[in-house]
PDB file of C-alpha atoms in Angstrom:
ATOM      1  CA  MET A   1     107.200-124.492 -35.637  1.00 82.00           C
ATOM      2  CA  LEU A   2     104.999-127.061 -37.828  1.00 93.00           C
ATOM      3  CA  PRO A   3     102.927-125.217 -40.149  1.00 91.00           C
ATOM      4  CA  PRO A   4      99.107-125.614 -40.336  1.00 92.00           C
ATOM      5  CA  VAL A   5      97.465-129.172 -41.998  1.00 92.00           C
ATOM      6  CA  GLU A   6      94.152-129.251 -42.756  1.00 92.00           C
ATOM      7  CA  ALA A   7      93.967-129.763 -46.225  1.00 90.00           C
ATOM      8  CA  ASP A   8      95.598-132.823 -48.933  1.00 87.00           C
ATOM      9  CA  GLU A   9      97.760-130.089 -50.840  1.00 89.00           C
ATOM     10  CA  GLU A  10      98.771-128.593 -47.242  1.00 92.00           C
ATOM     11  CA  TRP A  11      99.834-132.016 -46.487  1.00 88.00           C
ATOM     12  CA  ASP A  12     101.240-133.149 -49.765  1.00 90.00           C
ATOM     13  CA  ALA A  13     103.748-129.863 -48.859  1.00 91.00           C
ATOM     14  CA  VAL A  14     104.287-130.255 -45.478  1.00 92.00           C
ATOM     15  CA  VAL A  15     104.389-133.673 -43.948  1.00 92.00           C
ATOM     16  CA  PRO A  16     106.981-135.680 -45.927  1.00 93.00           C
ATOM     17  CA  ASP A  17     109.476-132.576 -46.592  1.00 92.00           C
ATOM     18  CA  GLU A  18     112.172-133.229 -43.364  1.00 95.00           C
ATOM     19  CA  ALA A  19     113.357-129.730 -44.267  1.00 94.00           C
ATOM     20  CA  VAL A  20     109.934-128.469 -43.080  1.00 94.00           C
ATOM     21  CA  MET A  21     109.306-131.423 -40.288  1.00 96.00           C
ATOM     22  CA  ARG A  22     112.191-131.868 -38.237  1.00 96.00           C
ATOM     23  CA  PRO A  23     112.897-128.049 -36.691  1.00 95.00           C
ATOM     24  CA  GLY A  24     109.159-128.502 -35.825  1.00 96.00           C
ATOM     25  CA  VAL A  25     109.743-131.957 -34.595  1.00 97.00           C
ATOM     26  CA  GLU A  26     113.102-130.796 -32.834  1.00 97.00           C
ATOM     27  CA  ASP A  27     111.119-127.587 -30.989  1.00 96.00           C
ATOM     28  CA  LEU A  28     108.703-130.381 -29.571  1.00 97.00           C
ATOM     29  CA  CYS A  29     111.411-131.948 -28.368  1.00 97.00           C
ATOM     30  CA  ARG A  30     113.178-129.449 -26.257  1.00 97.00           C
ATOM     31  CA  ARG A  31     109.955-128.965 -24.827  1.00 97.00           C
ATOM     32  CA  LEU A  32     109.364-132.323 -23.577  1.00 97.00           C
ATOM     33  CA  GLY A  33     112.823-132.107 -22.025  1.00 97.00           C
ATOM     34  CA  LEU A  34     114.771-134.785 -24.968  1.00 97.00           C
ATOM     35  CA  GLY A  35     116.316-131.454 -26.825  1.00 94.00           C
ATOM     36  CA  GLY A  36     119.369-133.010 -28.033  1.00 92.00           C
ATOM     37  CA  ALA A  37     118.156-136.822 -28.287  1.00 95.00           C
ATOM     38  CA  PRO A  38     118.884-138.334 -32.147  1.00 96.00           C
ATOM     39  CA  LEU A  39     115.901-138.338 -34.338  1.00 97.00           C
ATOM     40  CA  VAL A  40     115.255-140.985 -36.495  1.00 96.00           C
ATOM     41  CA  ARG A  41     111.735-140.883 -39.030  1.00 97.00           C
ATOM     42  CA  PHE A  42     110.372-144.236 -39.513  1.00 94.00           C
ATOM     43  CA  THR A  43     109.603-144.905 -43.185  1.00 89.00           C
ATOM     44  CA  GLU A  44     106.373-146.354 -42.878  1.00 85.00           C
ATOM     45  CA  GLY A  45     103.091-145.029 -41.383  1.00 82.00           C
ATOM     46  CA  THR A  46     100.528-142.487 -42.392  1.00 86.00           C
ATOM     47  CA  GLN A  47     101.833-140.186 -39.694  1.00 93.00           C
ATOM     48  CA  PRO A  48     104.798-138.678 -39.345  1.00 95.00           C
ATOM     49  CA  VAL A  49     107.148-140.601 -36.354  1.00 97.00           C
ATOM     50  CA  TYR A  50     110.295-140.527 -35.039  1.00 98.00           C
ATOM     51  CA  ALA A  51     112.371-142.853 -32.470  1.00 97.00           C
ATOM     52  CA  VAL A  52     113.695-139.999 -30.222  1.00 98.00           C
ATOM     53  CA  GLY A  53     116.806-141.840 -29.018  1.00 97.00           C
ATOM     54  CA  ASP A  54     116.830-145.021 -28.103  1.00 95.00           C
ATOM     55  CA  GLU A  55     113.803-145.431 -25.404  1.00 97.00           C
ATOM     56  CA  HIS A  56     110.720-142.977 -27.478  1.00 98.00           C
ATOM     57  CA  VAL A  57     108.941-142.314 -30.204  1.00 98.00           C
ATOM     58  CA  LEU A  58     107.136-139.289 -31.349  1.00 98.00           C
ATOM     59  CA  LYS A  59     104.226-139.580 -33.037  1.00 98.00           C
ATOM     60  CA  LEU A  60     102.870-136.339 -34.552  1.00 97.00           C
ATOM     61  CA  PHE A  61      99.589-136.011 -36.347  1.00 97.00           C
ATOM     62  CA  PRO A  62      98.179-132.585 -38.314  1.00 96.00           C
ATOM     63  CA  GLY A  63      95.560-130.746 -37.894  1.00 95.00           C
ATOM     64  CA  SER A  64      93.203-132.570 -40.265  1.00 93.00           C
ATOM     65  CA  ALA A  65      93.868-135.940 -37.985  1.00 94.00           C
ATOM     66  CA  ALA A  66      94.258-134.756 -34.570  1.00 95.00           C
ATOM     67  CA  ARG A  67      91.136-136.487 -32.882  1.00 95.00           C
ATOM     68  CA  ASP A  68      92.838-139.759 -33.997  1.00 95.00           C
ATOM     69  CA  GLY A  69      95.987-137.933 -32.140  1.00 96.00           C
ATOM     70  CA  VAL A  70      93.654-137.839 -29.386  1.00 96.00           C
ATOM     71  CA  ALA A  71      92.280-141.401 -29.586  1.00 96.00           C
ATOM     72  CA  GLU A  72      95.505-142.966 -29.802  1.00 97.00           C
ATOM     73  CA  GLY A  73      96.834-141.505 -26.400  1.00 98.00           C
ATOM     74  CA  ARG A  74      93.935-142.292 -25.052  1.00 98.00           C
ATOM     75  CA  VAL A  75      93.841-145.583 -26.424  1.00 98.00           C
ATOM     76  CA  LEU A  76      97.488-146.473 -25.134  1.00 98.00           C
ATOM     77  CA  SER A  77      97.056-144.543 -21.840  1.00 98.00           C
ATOM     78  CA  HIS A  78      94.310-146.949 -21.329  1.00 97.00           C
ATOM     79  CA  LEU A  79      95.401-150.776 -22.391  1.00 97.00           C
ATOM     80  CA  TYR A  80      99.055-150.619 -21.110  1.00 97.00           C
ATOM     81  CA  GLY A  81     100.025-153.118 -18.718  1.00 96.00           C
ATOM     82  CA  ARG A  82      96.524-155.090 -19.647  1.00 97.00           C
ATOM     83  CA  LEU A  83      97.322-157.120 -22.532  1.00 98.00           C
ATOM     84  CA  PRO A  84      99.920-160.548 -22.560  1.00 97.00           C
ATOM     85  CA  VAL A  85     101.411-158.245 -25.127  1.00 97.00           C
ATOM     86  CA  ALA A  86     103.535-155.545 -24.943  1.00 98.00           C
ATOM     87  CA  THR A  87     102.074-151.621 -26.364  1.00 98.00           C
ATOM     88  CA  PRO A  88     103.629-148.559 -26.206  1.00 98.00           C
ATOM     89  CA  GLN A  89     103.788-146.803 -22.556  1.00 98.00           C
ATOM     90  CA  VAL A  90     102.385-143.201 -23.045  1.00 98.00           C
ATOM     91  CA  ARG A  91     104.521-140.194 -21.663  1.00 98.00           C
ATOM     92  CA  ALA A  92     103.242-137.542 -23.054  1.00 97.00           C
ATOM     93  CA  PHE A  93     100.413-136.757 -25.559  1.00 97.00           C
ATOM     94  CA  GLY A  94      98.745-133.540 -26.292  1.00 97.00           C
ATOM     95  CA  PRO A  95      98.611-130.272 -28.667  1.00 97.00           C
ATOM     96  CA  TYR A  96     101.850-128.828 -30.245  1.00 97.00           C
ATOM     97  CA  GLU A  97     101.065-125.626 -32.474  1.00 93.00           C
ATOM     98  CA  ASN A  98      98.691-124.899 -35.358  1.00 95.00           C
ATOM     99  CA  GLY A  99      96.473-127.929 -34.623  1.00 96.00           C
ATOM    100  CA  TRP A 100      98.988-130.621 -34.160  1.00 97.00           C
ATOM    101  CA  GLN A 101      98.381-133.494 -31.882  1.00 97.00           C
ATOM    102  CA  TYR A 102     101.166-135.757 -30.314  1.00 98.00           C
ATOM    103  CA  VAL A 103     102.063-138.819 -28.536  1.00 98.00           C
ATOM    104  CA  LEU A 104     105.180-139.129 -27.284  1.00 98.00           C
ATOM    105  CA  MET A 105     105.366-143.325 -25.976  1.00 98.00           C
ATOM    106  CA  THR A 106     107.738-146.230 -24.824  1.00 98.00           C
ATOM    107  CA  ARG A 107     110.066-147.307 -27.956  1.00 97.00           C
ATOM    108  CA  LEU A 108     108.994-151.669 -27.987  1.00 97.00           C
ATOM    109  CA  ARG A 109     111.684-153.819 -28.255  1.00 96.00           C
ATOM    110  CA  GLY A 110     111.599-157.006 -31.113  1.00 96.00           C
ATOM    111  CA  GLU A 111     111.634-157.109 -34.877  1.00 96.00           C
ATOM    112  CA  GLY A 112     108.686-156.582 -36.938  1.00 96.00           C
ATOM    113  CA  LEU A 113     106.719-159.749 -37.295  1.00 97.00           C
ATOM    114  CA  ALA A 114     106.326-158.613 -41.380  1.00 96.00           C
ATOM    115  CA  GLY A 115     110.220-158.953 -42.037  1.00 95.00           C
ATOM    116  CA  VAL A 116     111.403-162.296 -40.134  1.00 96.00           C
ATOM    117  CA  TRP A 117     108.394-164.297 -40.544  1.00 97.00           C
ATOM    118  CA  GLY A 118     110.185-166.093 -43.783  1.00 95.00           C
ATOM    119  CA  ARG A 119     112.963-167.502 -41.881  1.00 94.00           C
ATOM    120  CA  ILE A 120     110.276-168.522 -39.086  1.00 96.00           C
ATOM    121  CA  PRO A 121     109.813-172.153 -39.519  1.00 96.00           C
ATOM    122  CA  ARG A 122     106.306-173.431 -39.245  1.00 97.00           C
ATOM    123  CA  ALA A 123     105.933-174.315 -35.884  1.00 97.00           C
ATOM    124  CA  GLY A 124     106.737-170.971 -34.878  1.00 97.00           C
ATOM    125  CA  HIS A 125     104.240-169.775 -37.433  1.00 97.00           C
ATOM    126  CA  GLU A 126     101.579-171.601 -35.207  1.00 98.00           C
ATOM    127  CA  ARG A 127     102.895-170.386 -31.658  1.00 98.00           C
ATOM    128  CA  LEU A 128     102.549-166.799 -32.740  1.00 98.00           C
ATOM    129  CA  VAL A 129      99.332-167.080 -34.789  1.00 98.00           C
ATOM    130  CA  ALA A 130      98.173-168.741 -31.033  1.00 98.00           C
ATOM    131  CA  GLU A 131      99.797-165.740 -29.442  1.00 98.00           C
ATOM    132  CA  VAL A 132      97.498-163.391 -31.256  1.00 98.00           C
ATOM    133  CA  GLY A 133      94.658-165.620 -30.728  1.00 98.00           C
ATOM    134  CA  GLU A 134      95.204-165.145 -26.975  1.00 98.00           C
ATOM    135  CA  MET A 135      96.046-161.139 -27.406  1.00 98.00           C
ATOM    136  CA  LEU A 136      92.976-160.358 -29.531  1.00 98.00           C
ATOM    137  CA  ALA A 137      90.883-162.479 -26.875  1.00 98.00           C
ATOM    138  CA  GLU A 138      92.085-159.966 -23.866  1.00 98.00           C
ATOM    139  CA  LEU A 139      92.067-157.056 -26.153  1.00 98.00           C
ATOM    140  CA  HIS A 140      87.938-157.444 -26.852  1.00 98.00           C
ATOM    141  CA  SER A 141      87.590-158.593 -23.224  1.00 98.00           C
ATOM    142  CA  LEU A 142      88.545-155.316 -21.803  1.00 98.00           C
ATOM    143  CA  ASP A 143      85.293-152.435 -21.061  1.00 97.00           C
ATOM    144  CA  PRO A 144      85.290-149.853 -23.822  1.00 97.00           C
ATOM    145  CA  GLY A 145      83.497-147.582 -22.068  1.00 97.00           C
ATOM    146  CA  PRO A 146      86.498-145.182 -20.744  1.00 97.00           C
ATOM    147  CA  LEU A 147      87.161-144.268 -24.280  1.00 98.00           C
ATOM    148  CA  GLU A 148      83.299-144.117 -25.846  1.00 97.00           C
ATOM    149  CA  ASP A 149      84.099-140.068 -25.965  1.00 96.00           C
ATOM    150  CA  VAL A 150      86.977-140.623 -28.433  1.00 97.00           C
ATOM    151  CA  LEU A 151      86.177-143.622 -30.424  1.00 97.00           C
ATOM    152  CA  GLY A 152      83.825-144.337 -32.742  1.00 95.00           C
ATOM    153  CA  PRO A 153      81.437-145.368 -34.576  1.00 97.00           C
ATOM    154  CA  GLY A 154      78.484-144.889 -31.941  1.00 94.00           C
ATOM    155  CA  ASP A 155      75.983-146.503 -33.677  1.00 97.00           C
ATOM    156  CA  TRP A 156      77.069-150.179 -35.403  1.00 98.00           C
ATOM    157  CA  GLY A 157      73.931-150.415 -37.581  1.00 98.00           C
ATOM    158  CA  ALA A 158      74.324-146.898 -38.764  1.00 98.00           C
ATOM    159  CA  PHE A 159      77.847-147.952 -39.815  1.00 98.00           C
ATOM    160  CA  LEU A 160      77.535-150.671 -41.393  1.00 98.00           C
ATOM    161  CA  ASP A 161      74.698-148.524 -43.624  1.00 98.00           C
ATOM    162  CA  ARG A 162      77.427-145.831 -44.277  1.00 98.00           C
ATOM    163  CA  ARG A 163      79.610-148.045 -45.250  1.00 98.00           C
ATOM    164  CA  ARG A 164      77.480-150.440 -47.369  1.00 98.00           C
ATOM    165  CA  ALA A 165      76.002-147.553 -49.324  1.00 98.00           C
ATOM    166  CA  GLY A 166      80.134-147.115 -50.496  1.00 98.00           C
ATOM    167  CA  ALA A 167      80.900-150.063 -50.904  1.00 98.00           C
ATOM    168  CA  VAL A 168      80.775-150.507 -54.801  1.00 98.00           C
ATOM    169  CA  THR A 169      82.015-146.903 -55.071  1.00 98.00           C
ATOM    170  CA  GLN A 170      85.184-147.667 -52.788  1.00 98.00           C
ATOM    171  CA  GLN A 171      86.230-150.986 -54.765  1.00 98.00           C
ATOM    172  CA  ARG A 172      85.667-149.565 -57.920  1.00 98.00           C
ATOM    173  CA  ALA A 173      88.191-146.031 -57.564  1.00 98.00           C
ATOM    174  CA  ARG A 174      90.722-148.888 -56.080  1.00 97.00           C
ATOM    175  CA  GLY A 175      90.347-150.508 -59.615  1.00 98.00           C
ATOM    176  CA  LEU A 176      88.060-153.646 -58.939  1.00 98.00           C
ATOM    177  CA  PRO A 177      87.588-155.167 -62.146  1.00 97.00           C
ATOM    178  CA  ALA A 178      83.040-155.221 -62.889  1.00 97.00           C
ATOM    179  CA  ALA A 179      82.761-158.913 -62.510  1.00 97.00           C
ATOM    180  CA  TRP A 180      83.844-158.279 -59.113  1.00 98.00           C
ATOM    181  CA  LEU A 181      81.989-155.399 -58.330  1.00 98.00           C
ATOM    182  CA  GLU A 182      78.824-156.714 -59.664  1.00 98.00           C
ATOM    183  CA  GLN A 183      78.258-159.309 -57.063  1.00 98.00           C
ATOM    184  CA  ILE A 184      78.882-156.807 -54.156  1.00 98.00           C
ATOM    185  CA  PRO A 185      75.750-155.990 -53.587  1.00 98.00           C
ATOM    186  CA  GLU A 186      73.746-159.161 -53.388  1.00 98.00           C
ATOM    187  CA  PHE A 187      76.791-160.561 -51.144  1.00 98.00           C
ATOM    188  CA  LEU A 188      76.292-158.030 -48.883  1.00 98.00           C
ATOM    189  CA  ASP A 189      72.597-158.680 -48.764  1.00 98.00           C
ATOM    190  CA  SER A 190      72.807-162.234 -48.254  1.00 98.00           C
ATOM    191  CA  VAL A 191      75.350-161.864 -44.950  1.00 98.00           C
ATOM    192  CA  PRO A 192      73.371-160.748 -41.385  1.00 96.00           C
ATOM    193  CA  LEU A 193      75.516-158.684 -39.593  1.00 98.00           C
ATOM    194  CA  PRO A 194      74.760-157.724 -36.211  1.00 98.00           C
ATOM    195  CA  ARG A 195      73.153-154.047 -35.758  1.00 97.00           C
ATOM    196  CA  ALA A 196      73.730-153.520 -32.127  1.00 97.00           C
ATOM    197  CA  PRO A 197      76.873-156.472 -31.261  1.00 97.00           C
ATOM    198  CA  ARG A 198      78.526-157.049 -28.100  1.00 96.00           C
ATOM    199  CA  ARG A 199      80.608-153.785 -27.751  1.00 97.00           C
ATOM    200  CA  SER A 200      84.524-154.374 -27.967  1.00 98.00           C
ATOM    201  CA  LEU A 201      87.688-152.407 -28.374  1.00 98.00           C
ATOM    202  CA  LEU A 202      89.226-152.763 -31.540  1.00 98.00           C
ATOM    203  CA  HIS A 203      92.922-152.362 -33.236  1.00 98.00           C
ATOM    204  CA  THR A 204      91.151-152.585 -36.429  1.00 98.00           C
ATOM    205  CA  GLU A 205      94.623-153.860 -38.331  1.00 97.00           C
ATOM    206  CA  VAL A 206      96.201-156.506 -36.601  1.00 98.00           C
ATOM    207  CA  MET A 207      98.841-157.579 -38.931  1.00 97.00           C
ATOM    208  CA  ARG A 208     102.062-159.009 -39.084  1.00 97.00           C
ATOM    209  CA  GLN A 209     103.302-154.607 -39.557  1.00 96.00           C
ATOM    210  CA  HIS A 210     102.377-154.108 -36.109  1.00 97.00           C
ATOM    211  CA  LEU A 211     103.614-156.845 -34.149  1.00 98.00           C
ATOM    212  CA  LEU A 212     106.614-157.497 -33.683  1.00 98.00           C
ATOM    213  CA  VAL A 213     108.568-160.323 -32.072  1.00 97.00           C
ATOM    214  CA  ASP A 214     111.595-161.572 -30.195  1.00 95.00           C
ATOM    215  CA  PRO A 215     114.870-161.765 -32.604  1.00 88.00           C
ATOM    216  CA  ALA A 216     114.673-165.245 -32.090  1.00 85.00           C
ATOM    217  CA  GLY A 217     110.876-165.436 -33.544  1.00 89.00           C
ATOM    218  CA  ARG A 218     109.551-167.406 -30.831  1.00 92.00           C
ATOM    219  CA  HIS A 219     107.185-164.959 -29.235  1.00 96.00           C
ATOM    220  CA  LEU A 220     105.374-161.719 -29.708  1.00 98.00           C
ATOM    221  CA  THR A 221     106.687-158.765 -28.177  1.00 97.00           C
ATOM    222  CA  GLY A 222     104.639-155.908 -29.148  1.00 98.00           C
ATOM    223  CA  LEU A 223     101.724-154.662 -30.715  1.00 98.00           C
ATOM    224  CA  PHE A 224     101.838-150.909 -31.704  1.00 97.00           C
ATOM    225  CA  ASP A 225      99.620-148.590 -33.653  1.00 96.00           C
ATOM    226  CA  PHE A 226      96.258-147.789 -32.372  1.00 97.00           C
ATOM    227  CA  GLU A 227      95.414-144.962 -34.178  1.00 94.00           C
ATOM    228  CA  PRO A 228      92.596-146.087 -35.832  1.00 95.00           C
ATOM    229  CA  ALA A 229      91.076-148.141 -32.984  1.00 98.00           C
ATOM    230  CA  MET A 230      87.428-148.207 -32.968  1.00 98.00           C
ATOM    231  CA  ILE A 231      84.720-149.922 -30.731  1.00 98.00           C
ATOM    232  CA  GLY A 232      82.351-152.337 -32.540  1.00 98.00           C
ATOM    233  CA  ASP A 233      81.938-156.148 -33.226  1.00 98.00           C
ATOM    234  CA  ARG A 234      85.188-157.826 -32.654  1.00 98.00           C
ATOM    235  CA  ALA A 235      84.322-160.033 -36.057  1.00 98.00           C
ATOM    236  CA  TYR A 236      85.729-156.678 -37.421  1.00 98.00           C
ATOM    237  CA  ASP A 237      89.042-156.979 -36.186  1.00 98.00           C
ATOM    238  CA  PHE A 238      89.279-160.782 -37.942  1.00 98.00           C
ATOM    239  CA  VAL A 239      89.863-159.014 -41.590  1.00 98.00           C
ATOM    240  CA  GLY A 240      93.586-157.664 -40.377  1.00 97.00           C
ATOM    241  CA  VAL A 241      93.975-160.931 -38.869  1.00 98.00           C
ATOM    242  CA  GLY A 242      93.279-163.357 -41.833  1.00 97.00           C
ATOM    243  CA  LEU A 243      94.638-160.884 -44.414  1.00 98.00           C
ATOM    244  CA  PHE A 244      97.750-160.031 -42.672  1.00 97.00           C
ATOM    245  CA  VAL A 245      98.480-162.679 -40.361  1.00 98.00           C
ATOM    246  CA  THR A 246      97.754-166.224 -41.497  1.00 98.00           C
ATOM    247  CA  ARG A 247      96.655-165.234 -44.867  1.00 97.00           C
ATOM    248  CA  GLY A 248      94.060-167.248 -46.425  1.00 96.00           C
ATOM    249  CA  ASP A 249      96.601-170.494 -44.192  1.00 97.00           C
ATOM    250  CA  PRO A 250      93.428-172.109 -42.936  1.00 97.00           C
ATOM    251  CA  GLU A 251      95.617-174.392 -40.516  1.00 98.00           C
ATOM    252  CA  LEU A 252      97.020-171.203 -39.126  1.00 98.00           C
ATOM    253  CA  LEU A 253      93.843-168.947 -38.767  1.00 98.00           C
ATOM    254  CA  ALA A 254      92.062-172.644 -37.447  1.00 98.00           C
ATOM    255  CA  ARG A 255      94.828-172.409 -34.763  1.00 98.00           C
ATOM    256  CA  LEU A 256      94.467-168.343 -33.687  1.00 98.00           C
ATOM    257  CA  ALA A 257      90.569-169.032 -33.661  1.00 98.00           C
ATOM    258  CA  ALA A 258      91.730-171.848 -30.979  1.00 98.00           C
ATOM    259  CA  ALA A 259      93.438-169.677 -28.863  1.00 98.00           C
ATOM    260  CA  TYR A 260      90.970-166.807 -29.580  1.00 98.00           C
ATOM    261  CA  GLY A 261      87.784-169.171 -27.918  1.00 98.00           C
ATOM    262  CA  ARG A 262      85.954-168.720 -30.907  1.00 96.00           C
ATOM    263  CA  THR A 263      85.484-168.800 -35.027  1.00 97.00           C
ATOM    264  CA  PHE A 264      83.481-166.592 -37.322  1.00 98.00           C
ATOM    265  CA  ALA A 265      82.085-167.715 -40.396  1.00 98.00           C
ATOM    266  CA  PRO A 266      84.093-166.924 -43.653  1.00 98.00           C
ATOM    267  CA  ALA A 267      81.080-165.090 -45.565  1.00 98.00           C
ATOM    268  CA  GLU A 268      80.941-162.561 -42.365  1.00 98.00           C
ATOM    269  CA  LEU A 269      84.392-162.010 -42.342  1.00 98.00           C
ATOM    270  CA  LEU A 270      84.090-161.138 -45.987  1.00 98.00           C
ATOM    271  CA  ALA A 271      81.041-158.744 -45.768  1.00 98.00           C
ATOM    272  CA  TYR A 272      83.871-156.997 -43.063  1.00 98.00           C
ATOM    273  CA  THR A 273      86.471-156.587 -45.594  1.00 98.00           C
ATOM    274  CA  LEU A 274      84.315-155.412 -48.131  1.00 98.00           C
ATOM    275  CA  LEU A 275      82.943-152.799 -45.677  1.00 98.00           C
ATOM    276  CA  HIS A 276      86.170-151.862 -43.733  1.00 98.00           C
ATOM    277  CA  VAL A 277      87.214-148.464 -43.375  1.00 97.00           C
ATOM    278  CA  TYR A 278      90.532-148.924 -45.449  1.00 96.00           C
ATOM    279  CA  SER A 279      89.118-152.063 -48.127  1.00 98.00           C
ATOM    280  CA  ASN A 280      91.528-152.156 -51.011  1.00 98.00           C
ATOM    281  CA  LEU A 281      89.879-155.813 -53.009  1.00 98.00           C
ATOM    282  CA  PRO A 282      92.331-155.182 -55.448  1.00 97.00           C
ATOM    283  CA  TRP A 283      95.135-154.989 -53.890  1.00 97.00           C
ATOM    284  CA  TYR A 284      94.666-158.512 -51.334  1.00 98.00           C
ATOM    285  CA  LEU A 285      93.603-159.836 -54.859  1.00 97.00           C
ATOM    286  CA  ARG A 286      97.004-159.425 -55.646  1.00 96.00           C
ATOM    287  CA  GLU A 287      98.305-160.427 -52.501  1.00 95.00           C
ATOM    288  CA  LEU A 288      96.319-163.574 -51.467  1.00 96.00           C
ATOM    289  CA  PRO A 289      94.907-166.535 -53.995  1.00 89.00           C
ATOM    290  CA  ALA A 290      91.839-166.145 -55.342  1.00 90.00           C
ATOM    291  CA  PRO A 291      89.444-169.355 -56.465  1.00 93.00           C
ATOM    292  CA  ALA A 292      88.943-169.962 -59.920  1.00 93.00           C
ATOM    293  CA  ASP A 293      85.099-169.803 -60.419  1.00 96.00           C
ATOM    294  CA  GLY A 294      85.776-165.653 -59.205  1.00 95.00           C
ATOM    295  CA  THR A 295      83.071-165.791 -56.538  1.00 98.00           C
ATOM    296  CA  LEU A 296      82.909-163.962 -53.507  1.00 98.00           C
ATOM    297  CA  SER A 297      81.826-166.940 -52.066  1.00 97.00           C
ATOM    298  CA  SER A 298      83.996-168.808 -52.585  1.00 98.00           C
ATOM    299  CA  LEU A 299      86.615-166.527 -51.682  1.00 98.00           C
ATOM    300  CA  ALA A 300      85.010-166.202 -48.452  1.00 98.00           C
ATOM    301  CA  GLU A 301      86.080-169.653 -48.059  1.00 97.00           C
ATOM    302  CA  ALA A 302      89.707-168.940 -49.229  1.00 97.00           C
ATOM    303  CA  TRP A 303      90.308-166.655 -47.163  1.00 98.00           C
ATOM    304  CA  PHE A 304      88.362-167.116 -44.141  1.00 98.00           C
ATOM    305  CA  GLY A 305      87.687-170.575 -43.909  1.00 96.00           C
ATOM    306  CA  THR A 306      89.149-172.953 -41.490  1.00 95.00           C
ATOM    307  CA  ALA A 307      90.897-175.935 -41.230  1.00 86.00           C
TER     308      ALA A 307
END
C-alpha cells in the first residue's frame, strides 16, 4: 500500500523512493490481474510511471495530483482511435489507496522522437512535422464537451488574467534577467488574445519527448502524456510545438502550419509562451537562439516566425 502524499515534503520522501513505491505498485498490479509481470520504472516524467511487462504502462498519481489522474484516464478514453497517431488505450483507471489514482494503459510502439531526431535526414524532419500538424488539426477538431467536467479552465479570459498577474513573478523565480523581465507587462499588453476562443481540446505539451516514431524515423507512431490537457484556445498548443518540435526553425514551422491549416501570429504565440502554466523563459533562452537586440518582439519572430 502506498502512503498518503498531499504535501511537497511527503512527495519528496515517497515518490522518488522505490523501496516505498514498489511494494504498493506490485500490490496494485496484483489487483489488476498483472501480478508477477516485470516492472520497470521510467526515469522521465513528473508522476511515477512503470512498464508492466511488454504490453502495459501503469501511471500513478498521489493525492496531491489525483485530479490529474482522473483527467488523464478520461481524456485517453475519449481520444482512443480518433487521431491519426496512436494514443494509449486505457485498460483501467480509478482510485487506489490513500488518495492515489492510477491509469493502466497499453504501451505504445516506437522510439522517442527526441532521441532519434539527430539521425533523421532533413526530408524526414519535414515529413514528421507535417504529421504533427495533421494530428493537431484532428485533435483540435474534436468536441471537448464530454470532458468539460474534468478539464479546465472553465473561463479562458479569467485564466489569462490569472496567468498575466503572475507572469513576471514566475519568470523572476526562474531566474530571468531584469532586462527581459521589465519588457513582459508592456509586451503582454500589446498582444490581443481572445477571451472567449473556440474551445478546443489541448494537449498543452506537444514536444519531441512526448512523440514516438517507427524505428526508421519515417512516421509518427504515438502521442502520450495527456496529464496536463486543457480546454481552450488552440494557439496555446503551438507553444510546445514551436519550442520543442520545430525549435525555432521557420521552414519546419511553416511546413507544420501548412499541414495544420493555419498560422498564428508570432507575438500571439510568445504571449502564450509567457502565460503558459509551465513557462520557463530562462530555460528556453538557453535552448534556442535569442535575437541580438534582446527584445521580446524580436524573440517572437525568432522562435515562432515562419519562412
